[in-house]
Coordinates of C-alpha atoms in Angstrom, one line a residue:
M6 CA 79.7 190.6 -199.5
G7 CA 75.9 189.9 -199.5
M8 CA 75.2 193.6 -199.9
D9 CA 72.3 195.4 -201.6
R10 CA 73.3 195.6 -205.2
E11 CA 71.7 199.1 -205.9
K12 CA 73.6 200.7 -203.0
N13 CA 76.7 198.8 -204.2
L14 CA 78.4 198.9 -200.7
H15 CA 82.1 198.3 -200.6
R16 CA 83.9 197.2 -197.5
L17 CA 86.3 199.8 -196.0
Q18 CA 89.9 198.9 -195.5
S19 CA 92.6 199.9 -193.1
A20 CA 96.4 199.8 -193.0
Y21 CA 97.7 197.0 -190.8
G22 CA 101.0 196.4 -189.1
C23 CA 101.9 193.4 -186.9
L24 CA 104.2 194.1 -183.9
D25 CA 104.5 190.6 -182.5
E26 CA 108.2 190.0 -183.1
G27 CA 109.1 190.4 -179.4
F28 CA 106.6 187.7 -178.4
E29 CA 107.9 185.2 -181.0
I30 CA 110.2 182.4 -179.7
G31 CA 112.6 181.6 -182.6
K32 CA 115.4 179.2 -182.1
E33 CA 115.4 179.4 -178.4
A34 CA 115.1 176.1 -176.5
Y35 CA 114.3 175.0 -173.0
G36 CA 117.8 174.1 -172.0
G37 CA 119.7 175.0 -168.9
Q38 CA 118.2 178.5 -168.5
Q39 CA 117.2 179.6 -165.0
Y40 CA 114.2 181.7 -164.4
S41 CA 116.4 184.2 -162.5
H42 CA 117.6 185.5 -165.9
I43 CA 114.2 187.1 -166.7
Y44 CA 114.1 188.8 -163.3
F45 CA 117.6 190.2 -163.8
A46 CA 116.6 191.4 -167.3
R47 CA 113.5 193.0 -165.9
L48 CA 115.3 194.7 -162.9
H49 CA 118.0 196.0 -165.2
L50 CA 115.5 197.5 -167.7
M51 CA 113.1 198.9 -165.1
R52 CA 115.8 200.2 -162.8
T53 CA 117.4 202.3 -165.6
L54 CA 113.9 203.7 -166.3
L55 CA 113.1 204.4 -162.6
Y56 CA 116.5 206.0 -161.9
S57 CA 115.8 208.5 -164.7
L58 CA 112.5 209.5 -162.9
V59 CA 113.9 209.5 -159.3
S60 CA 115.9 212.8 -159.7
H61 CA 112.6 214.7 -160.3
W62 CA 110.6 212.6 -157.8
K63 CA 113.0 212.9 -154.7
P64 CA 115.8 215.2 -155.8
L65 CA 117.2 215.5 -152.2
S66 CA 117.3 211.8 -151.4
P67 CA 120.3 209.6 -152.2
V68 CA 119.8 206.4 -154.1
C69 CA 121.3 203.3 -152.4
T70 CA 121.2 199.5 -152.5
V71 CA 119.6 197.3 -149.9
L72 CA 123.0 196.4 -148.5
G73 CA 124.0 200.1 -148.2
L74 CA 121.0 201.1 -146.1
E75 CA 121.8 203.1 -143.0
E76 CA 119.5 203.4 -139.9
N77 CA 117.2 206.4 -139.8
K78 CA 118.7 207.9 -143.0
E79 CA 116.2 208.7 -145.7
C80 CA 117.0 207.3 -149.1
V81 CA 115.5 205.8 -152.3
I82 CA 115.9 202.1 -153.1
V83 CA 115.0 200.4 -156.4
G84 CA 114.3 196.6 -156.6
T85 CA 111.9 193.8 -157.3
L86 CA 109.0 193.2 -154.9
Y87 CA 108.4 189.8 -153.4
K88 CA 105.1 189.2 -151.6
H89 CA 105.1 186.7 -148.8
M90 CA 101.6 185.0 -148.9
K91 CA 100.7 182.4 -146.4
L92 CA 97.7 181.2 -148.5
K93 CA 99.6 180.8 -151.7
P94 CA 99.6 177.1 -152.7
R95 CA 103.0 175.5 -152.4
I96 CA 103.9 172.3 -154.1
L97 CA 105.9 171.1 -151.0
D98 CA 102.7 171.2 -148.9
E99 CA 101.6 168.1 -150.8
Y100 CA 104.5 166.2 -149.1
A101 CA 104.4 167.9 -145.7
K102 CA 103.8 165.5 -142.8
E103 CA 101.8 168.2 -140.9
R104 CA 99.0 169.4 -143.2
S105 CA 98.5 173.1 -143.2
V106 CA 95.3 174.0 -141.3
V107 CA 95.0 177.5 -142.8
P108 CA 91.5 177.8 -144.2
L109 CA 91.2 179.4 -147.6
V110 CA 89.6 182.9 -147.3
K111 CA 88.2 182.8 -150.8
P112 CA 88.6 180.0 -153.2
H113 CA 89.5 182.3 -156.1
N114 CA 91.9 184.6 -154.2
F115 CA 95.0 184.0 -152.0
V116 CA 95.3 187.4 -150.5
H117 CA 95.4 187.5 -146.6
S118 CA 95.8 190.3 -144.1
D119 CA 99.1 188.9 -142.9
D120 CA 100.8 189.2 -146.3
Y121 CA 103.9 191.3 -146.4
L122 CA 106.2 192.7 -149.0
V123 CA 110.0 192.3 -149.3
L124 CA 112.2 194.4 -151.8
E125 CA 115.3 192.7 -153.2
D126 CA 118.1 193.7 -155.5
E127 CA 121.4 192.0 -156.3
S128 CA 122.9 193.0 -153.0
G129 CA 120.2 191.7 -150.6
R130 CA 116.6 191.9 -149.5
V131 CA 114.7 193.9 -146.9
K132 CA 111.2 193.6 -145.4
L133 CA 109.0 196.6 -146.0
G134 CA 107.2 198.3 -143.1
G135 CA 104.7 201.1 -142.5
N136 CA 101.2 201.7 -143.7
F137 CA 102.0 203.5 -146.9
I138 CA 102.3 200.5 -149.2
S139 CA 99.4 198.1 -149.2
P140 CA 100.5 194.5 -149.9
S141 CA 97.1 193.6 -151.4
Q142 CA 97.7 195.9 -154.4
Y143 CA 101.1 194.6 -155.3
V144 CA 102.4 191.3 -156.6
T145 CA 105.7 189.4 -156.7
G146 CA 107.9 190.3 -159.7
L147 CA 107.1 194.1 -159.8
V148 CA 110.0 196.6 -160.0
V149 CA 109.4 199.8 -158.0
A150 CA 111.4 202.7 -156.4
L151 CA 110.7 203.3 -152.7
H152 CA 111.5 206.3 -150.6
G153 CA 111.9 205.7 -146.9
M154 CA 114.4 204.7 -144.2
S155 CA 115.8 201.7 -142.4
T156 CA 114.5 201.1 -138.9
V157 CA 116.1 199.6 -135.7
A158 CA 114.1 196.5 -136.4
G159 CA 115.8 196.1 -139.7
E160 CA 112.8 196.9 -141.8
F161 CA 112.5 199.6 -144.5
L162 CA 109.9 202.1 -143.5
V163 CA 108.2 203.1 -146.7
L164 CA 107.2 206.8 -147.0
D165 CA 106.5 207.0 -150.7
V166 CA 106.4 204.7 -153.7
L167 CA 107.2 205.4 -157.4
E168 CA 106.0 203.2 -160.2
A169 CA 107.2 203.6 -163.8
G170 CA 103.9 205.2 -164.9
L171 CA 102.2 205.0 -168.3
P172 CA 104.7 204.5 -171.1
P173 CA 105.1 207.3 -173.8
Q174 CA 102.5 207.2 -176.5
I175 CA 103.1 207.7 -180.2
D176 CA 101.0 210.7 -181.3
R177 CA 98.1 209.7 -183.7
P178 CA 98.2 211.5 -187.0
L179 CA 95.0 213.2 -188.2
K180 CA 91.9 211.4 -187.0
P181 CA 90.1 209.5 -189.8
R182 CA 86.9 211.2 -190.9
E183 CA 84.9 208.1 -191.5
D184 CA 83.8 205.4 -189.1
K185 CA 85.7 202.2 -189.2
Y186 CA 85.1 199.3 -186.8
V187 CA 87.1 196.5 -185.3
V188 CA 85.3 193.5 -183.8
L189 CA 86.8 191.9 -180.8
V190 CA 85.5 188.5 -179.7
S191 CA 86.8 185.8 -177.4
G192 CA 85.8 182.5 -175.8
L193 CA 84.0 181.0 -178.8
S194 CA 84.6 177.6 -177.1
I195 CA 83.5 175.6 -180.1
G196 CA 83.0 172.0 -179.0
S197 CA 81.9 172.7 -175.4
S198 CA 78.7 171.2 -174.1
N199 CA 76.9 174.5 -174.0
S200 CA 78.2 175.8 -177.4
N201 CA 75.6 177.7 -179.4
P202 CA 76.3 177.4 -183.2
L203 CA 73.4 179.6 -184.1
Q204 CA 74.6 182.5 -181.9
L205 CA 78.1 182.3 -183.6
Q206 CA 76.5 182.1 -187.0
L207 CA 74.5 185.3 -186.3
L208 CA 77.8 187.0 -185.3
I209 CA 79.5 185.9 -188.6
D210 CA 76.5 186.9 -190.7
H211 CA 76.5 190.3 -189.0
I212 CA 80.3 190.8 -189.7
T213 CA 80.0 189.6 -193.3
G214 CA 77.0 191.7 -194.1
H215 CA 74.5 188.9 -194.6
L216 CA 72.2 190.1 -191.9
G217 CA 69.7 192.9 -191.6
D218 CA 68.5 195.7 -193.8
V219 CA 70.6 198.2 -195.8
T220 CA 71.4 200.2 -192.7
E221 CA 72.8 197.2 -190.9
Q222 CA 74.7 196.2 -194.0
S223 CA 76.2 199.6 -194.4
I224 CA 77.5 199.4 -190.8
A225 CA 78.8 195.9 -191.5
S226 CA 80.7 197.3 -194.5
Q227 CA 82.6 199.6 -192.1
I228 CA 84.0 196.6 -190.1
V229 CA 87.6 196.5 -191.2
H230 CA 89.1 193.9 -188.9
V231 CA 88.2 191.0 -186.6
V232 CA 90.3 189.8 -183.6
V233 CA 89.6 186.5 -182.0
A234 CA 91.2 186.6 -178.5
G235 CA 91.7 183.1 -177.3
N236 CA 89.7 180.0 -176.2
S237 CA 88.2 179.4 -179.6
V238 CA 87.8 175.7 -179.1
E239 CA 87.2 173.3 -176.2
I240 CA 88.6 169.8 -176.6
P241 CA 86.2 167.4 -174.8
T242 CA 87.7 166.6 -171.4
G243 CA 88.1 162.9 -170.5
L244 CA 89.7 162.1 -173.9
L245 CA 93.1 163.5 -173.0
N246 CA 93.9 161.3 -170.0
G247 CA 97.4 160.2 -171.2
Q248 CA 96.3 157.0 -172.9
N249 CA 96.6 156.3 -176.6
L250 CA 93.5 157.4 -178.4
A251 CA 91.3 155.2 -180.5
S252 CA 90.8 156.5 -184.1
K253 CA 87.1 157.5 -183.3
D254 CA 88.4 159.7 -180.4
L255 CA 91.0 161.3 -182.6
S256 CA 88.3 162.5 -184.9
R257 CA 86.3 163.8 -181.9
I258 CA 89.3 165.9 -180.8
A259 CA 89.7 167.3 -184.3
E260 CA 86.0 168.1 -184.7
P261 CA 85.9 171.5 -182.8
I262 CA 88.9 172.7 -184.8
K263 CA 87.4 171.7 -188.1
E264 CA 84.2 173.6 -187.1
L265 CA 86.2 176.6 -186.1
D266 CA 88.0 176.6 -189.5
I267 CA 84.6 176.5 -191.3
M268 CA 83.4 179.5 -189.2
L269 CA 86.5 181.6 -189.7
N270 CA 86.6 180.7 -193.4
Q271 CA 83.3 182.7 -193.9
I272 CA 84.9 185.8 -192.2
V273 CA 88.3 185.8 -193.9
A274 CA 86.7 185.5 -197.3
G275 CA 85.6 189.1 -196.8
L276 CA 87.9 190.8 -194.4
P277 CA 91.1 190.4 -192.3
L278 CA 91.1 188.4 -189.1
D279 CA 93.7 187.8 -186.4
I280 CA 93.3 184.7 -184.2
M281 CA 95.2 184.5 -180.8
P282 CA 95.7 181.3 -178.8
G283 CA 94.2 181.1 -175.3
P284 CA 94.7 178.7 -172.3
N285 CA 92.3 176.1 -173.8
D286 CA 93.6 176.2 -177.4
P287 CA 96.0 173.7 -179.0
S288 CA 99.1 175.9 -178.3
N289 CA 101.9 176.0 -175.8
F290 CA 100.9 176.6 -172.2
A291 CA 103.5 179.2 -171.2
L292 CA 103.4 182.8 -172.2
P293 CA 104.0 184.2 -174.8
Q294 CA 101.8 181.6 -176.5
Q295 CA 102.9 181.0 -180.1
P296 CA 100.6 181.3 -183.1
L297 CA 98.2 178.4 -183.7
H298 CA 99.7 176.3 -186.5
R299 CA 98.3 177.1 -189.9
C300 CA 97.7 173.4 -190.6
L301 CA 94.8 173.5 -188.1
F302 CA 93.1 175.8 -190.6
P303 CA 93.3 174.3 -194.0
G304 CA 90.4 176.4 -195.3
S305 CA 91.0 179.8 -193.7
S306 CA 94.8 179.8 -194.1
A307 CA 94.4 179.7 -197.9
Y308 CA 93.4 183.4 -197.6
N309 CA 96.0 186.2 -197.1
T310 CA 93.4 187.9 -194.8
F311 CA 93.9 185.1 -192.2
R312 CA 96.6 185.7 -189.5
S313 CA 97.5 183.4 -186.7
C314 CA 99.1 185.5 -184.0
T315 CA 100.8 185.3 -180.7
N316 CA 99.3 185.9 -177.2
P317 CA 100.0 188.6 -176.2
H318 CA 99.3 190.3 -179.5
C319 CA 100.4 193.8 -180.6
F320 CA 99.4 195.4 -183.8
E321 CA 98.5 198.8 -185.5
L322 CA 95.5 199.6 -187.5
D323 CA 95.5 203.0 -189.3
N324 CA 98.3 204.0 -186.8
I325 CA 96.3 203.1 -183.8
R326 CA 98.2 200.7 -181.5
F327 CA 96.4 197.8 -180.1
L328 CA 97.8 195.5 -177.3
G329 CA 95.9 192.5 -176.1
T330 CA 96.0 189.2 -174.3
S331 CA 93.7 186.3 -174.0
G332 CA 93.2 187.2 -170.3
Q333 CA 95.8 185.0 -168.4
N334 CA 97.9 187.9 -167.2
I335 CA 94.9 189.7 -165.5
D336 CA 93.2 186.6 -164.2
D337 CA 96.5 185.7 -162.4
L338 CA 96.7 189.2 -160.9
Q339 CA 93.2 188.7 -159.5
K340 CA 94.4 185.5 -157.7
Y341 CA 97.3 187.2 -156.0
S342 CA 96.1 190.8 -155.4
E343 CA 93.0 192.8 -155.1
A344 CA 91.2 195.6 -157.1
K345 CA 87.7 196.8 -157.5
D346 CA 87.4 195.4 -161.1
K347 CA 89.3 193.9 -163.9
L348 CA 89.8 197.3 -165.5
E349 CA 91.8 198.4 -162.5
F350 CA 94.1 195.4 -162.8
M351 CA 94.6 196.4 -166.5
E352 CA 95.3 199.9 -165.6
R353 CA 98.0 198.8 -163.0
T354 CA 99.8 196.7 -165.7
L355 CA 100.1 199.8 -167.8
R356 CA 101.2 202.0 -164.9
W357 CA 103.7 199.3 -164.0
R358 CA 104.8 199.2 -167.7
H359 CA 104.6 195.4 -167.5
L360 CA 102.0 193.1 -169.1
A361 CA 102.5 190.1 -166.8
P362 CA 104.5 190.9 -163.6
T363 CA 103.5 187.5 -162.0
T364 CA 105.5 185.6 -164.7
P365 CA 107.4 183.4 -164.0
N366 CA 106.4 183.2 -160.3
T367 CA 102.7 182.1 -160.6
L368 CA 102.1 182.4 -164.3
G369 CA 104.0 180.2 -166.7
C370 CA 106.4 181.9 -169.2
Y371 CA 109.3 181.0 -171.4
P372 CA 112.7 181.3 -169.6
F373 CA 114.0 184.3 -171.6
T374 CA 117.7 184.9 -170.8
D375 CA 118.5 188.4 -172.0
R376 CA 115.1 190.2 -172.3
D377 CA 111.7 190.5 -170.8
P378 CA 109.1 190.7 -173.7
F379 CA 106.3 191.7 -171.3
F380 CA 107.8 195.2 -170.7
I381 CA 105.5 197.7 -172.3
E382 CA 107.8 200.2 -174.2
S383 CA 105.1 202.1 -176.0
C384 CA 101.6 202.9 -174.7
P385 CA 98.8 201.4 -176.8
Q386 CA 95.7 203.4 -177.7
V387 CA 93.6 200.3 -177.2
Y388 CA 94.4 197.6 -174.6
F389 CA 92.0 194.6 -174.4
I390 CA 91.9 191.3 -172.6
G391 CA 89.8 188.3 -173.6
N392 CA 87.7 185.6 -171.8
Q393 CA 86.2 187.8 -169.1
D394 CA 82.9 187.2 -167.3
K395 CA 81.4 190.5 -168.5
Y396 CA 82.0 193.4 -170.9
E397 CA 83.6 196.4 -169.2
T398 CA 85.4 199.4 -170.7
R399 CA 86.7 202.8 -169.8
I400 CA 89.3 205.4 -171.0
I401 CA 92.3 206.2 -168.8
K402 CA 94.5 209.2 -169.1
G403 CA 98.3 209.4 -168.4
S404 CA 100.3 212.4 -167.0
E405 CA 101.7 213.2 -170.5
G406 CA 98.3 213.2 -172.2
Q407 CA 98.2 209.5 -173.1
L408 CA 94.7 208.2 -173.7
V409 CA 94.0 204.4 -173.5
R410 CA 90.8 202.6 -174.2
L411 CA 90.6 199.6 -171.8
I412 CA 88.3 196.7 -172.9
C413 CA 87.3 193.5 -171.1
V414 CA 86.0 191.2 -173.9
P415 CA 83.5 188.7 -172.5
K416 CA 83.4 185.0 -173.2
F417 CA 81.1 184.8 -176.3
N418 CA 80.0 181.3 -175.6
E419 CA 78.6 182.3 -172.2
T420 CA 77.4 185.8 -172.9
G421 CA 76.7 186.1 -176.7
V422 CA 78.5 189.4 -176.6
A423 CA 81.3 190.7 -178.9
V424 CA 82.7 194.2 -178.9
M425 CA 82.7 196.8 -181.7
L426 CA 85.3 199.5 -181.5
N427 CA 85.3 202.6 -183.7
L428 CA 88.8 203.6 -184.9
R429 CA 87.7 207.1 -185.5
D430 CA 87.1 208.1 -181.9
L431 CA 87.9 204.9 -179.9
E432 CA 84.2 204.7 -178.8
C433 CA 83.0 201.1 -178.3
H434 CA 79.8 199.2 -177.6
P435 CA 78.8 195.6 -177.1
L436 CA 77.2 193.5 -179.9
S437 CA 74.7 191.1 -178.4
F438 CA 73.5 188.0 -180.0
G439 CA 70.8 186.3 -178.0
T440 CA 69.1 183.3 -179.5
Q441 CA 66.8 182.4 -176.6
L442 CA 63.2 182.4 -177.7
S443 CA 61.0 184.2 -175.2
S444 CA 58.0 182.2 -174.1

């Protein structure tokens, strides 16, 4: 490290454990699997969990199936929600003779006041009525328990709703006495037209301790880990139009990745780094995205500090559990439901115990047959999503004392902002690198 020799600063270290096995796709293949399997796996898993909570929630109400509903008799049903949305784009509309004349309310969101919810289990489905449950907050694919009764009209009048709630959290051992920092950054977008190499170099120099005075350098020596959360490169559009590429174009496609390798190389020479794929990176499209291939990083992958990880990514640093995605799960929720901010969407996924409930309906995912890898078994202490428009953070508390730091990591290429998180107390702050010269 470029540190002051007299002070002889040493970089702190932390114990790291990767917990991505559940997101890794091994020998599985896209064969004859149906997407219904993942819904069955999800329903089975979540129903077992919800049944264990129902006895405390509504001890006097019997639990029944959709088919077993009786008119005006209060009961609890557990199943998967389906949201009927008239604005949701449908592939068949492209071929319909009569074009739909429904105007889009907002281009980024398909929520409409006429949306309604249906609950289904293996026995059947029933439309949900009443004002208790608001369709705008829920999405297709979510498993919930509902308390209510069947009406003459054949609807289920909802009187109360039970979500799984925050998962149990593993207790942290003694808090570390010293400050240790993790840097979270996403949306480097190397290769895009508005890419700012100087801004990125300033970030790297800060992390590696080549920037600033002794004070700055001593803070840099406390950075123990870097996470790059998706969209690290942007391949020039227009090149990938399905035609065979000329050799000069091939090198243009590789250029951003080569540059990324050079940048990462500077960091991994000094400290551990995890890189996750995002929607624009050269990885598979469907979640969970598999690690970017090591051959893309001939320089960085020579270091044992370099780790190419899945998206979503789960890991532990000094017994603090991190869970993060490159943002697709929350961005998709924003299209099909409403909340006051991105942090509220994040909080919902934790309370629903499911990272990506809109898979496989509107968000691509691998057709798992016997499990749902997006179920959140253990509550993280830090939950982050990448590629957001702005930096936002807050701490949420669970009913059993769980504490979770939520972080929206902004697109670095557009904002010049990365995030520093202190492992000691989970406090975090933005790191801003502006390179605009004021006139």
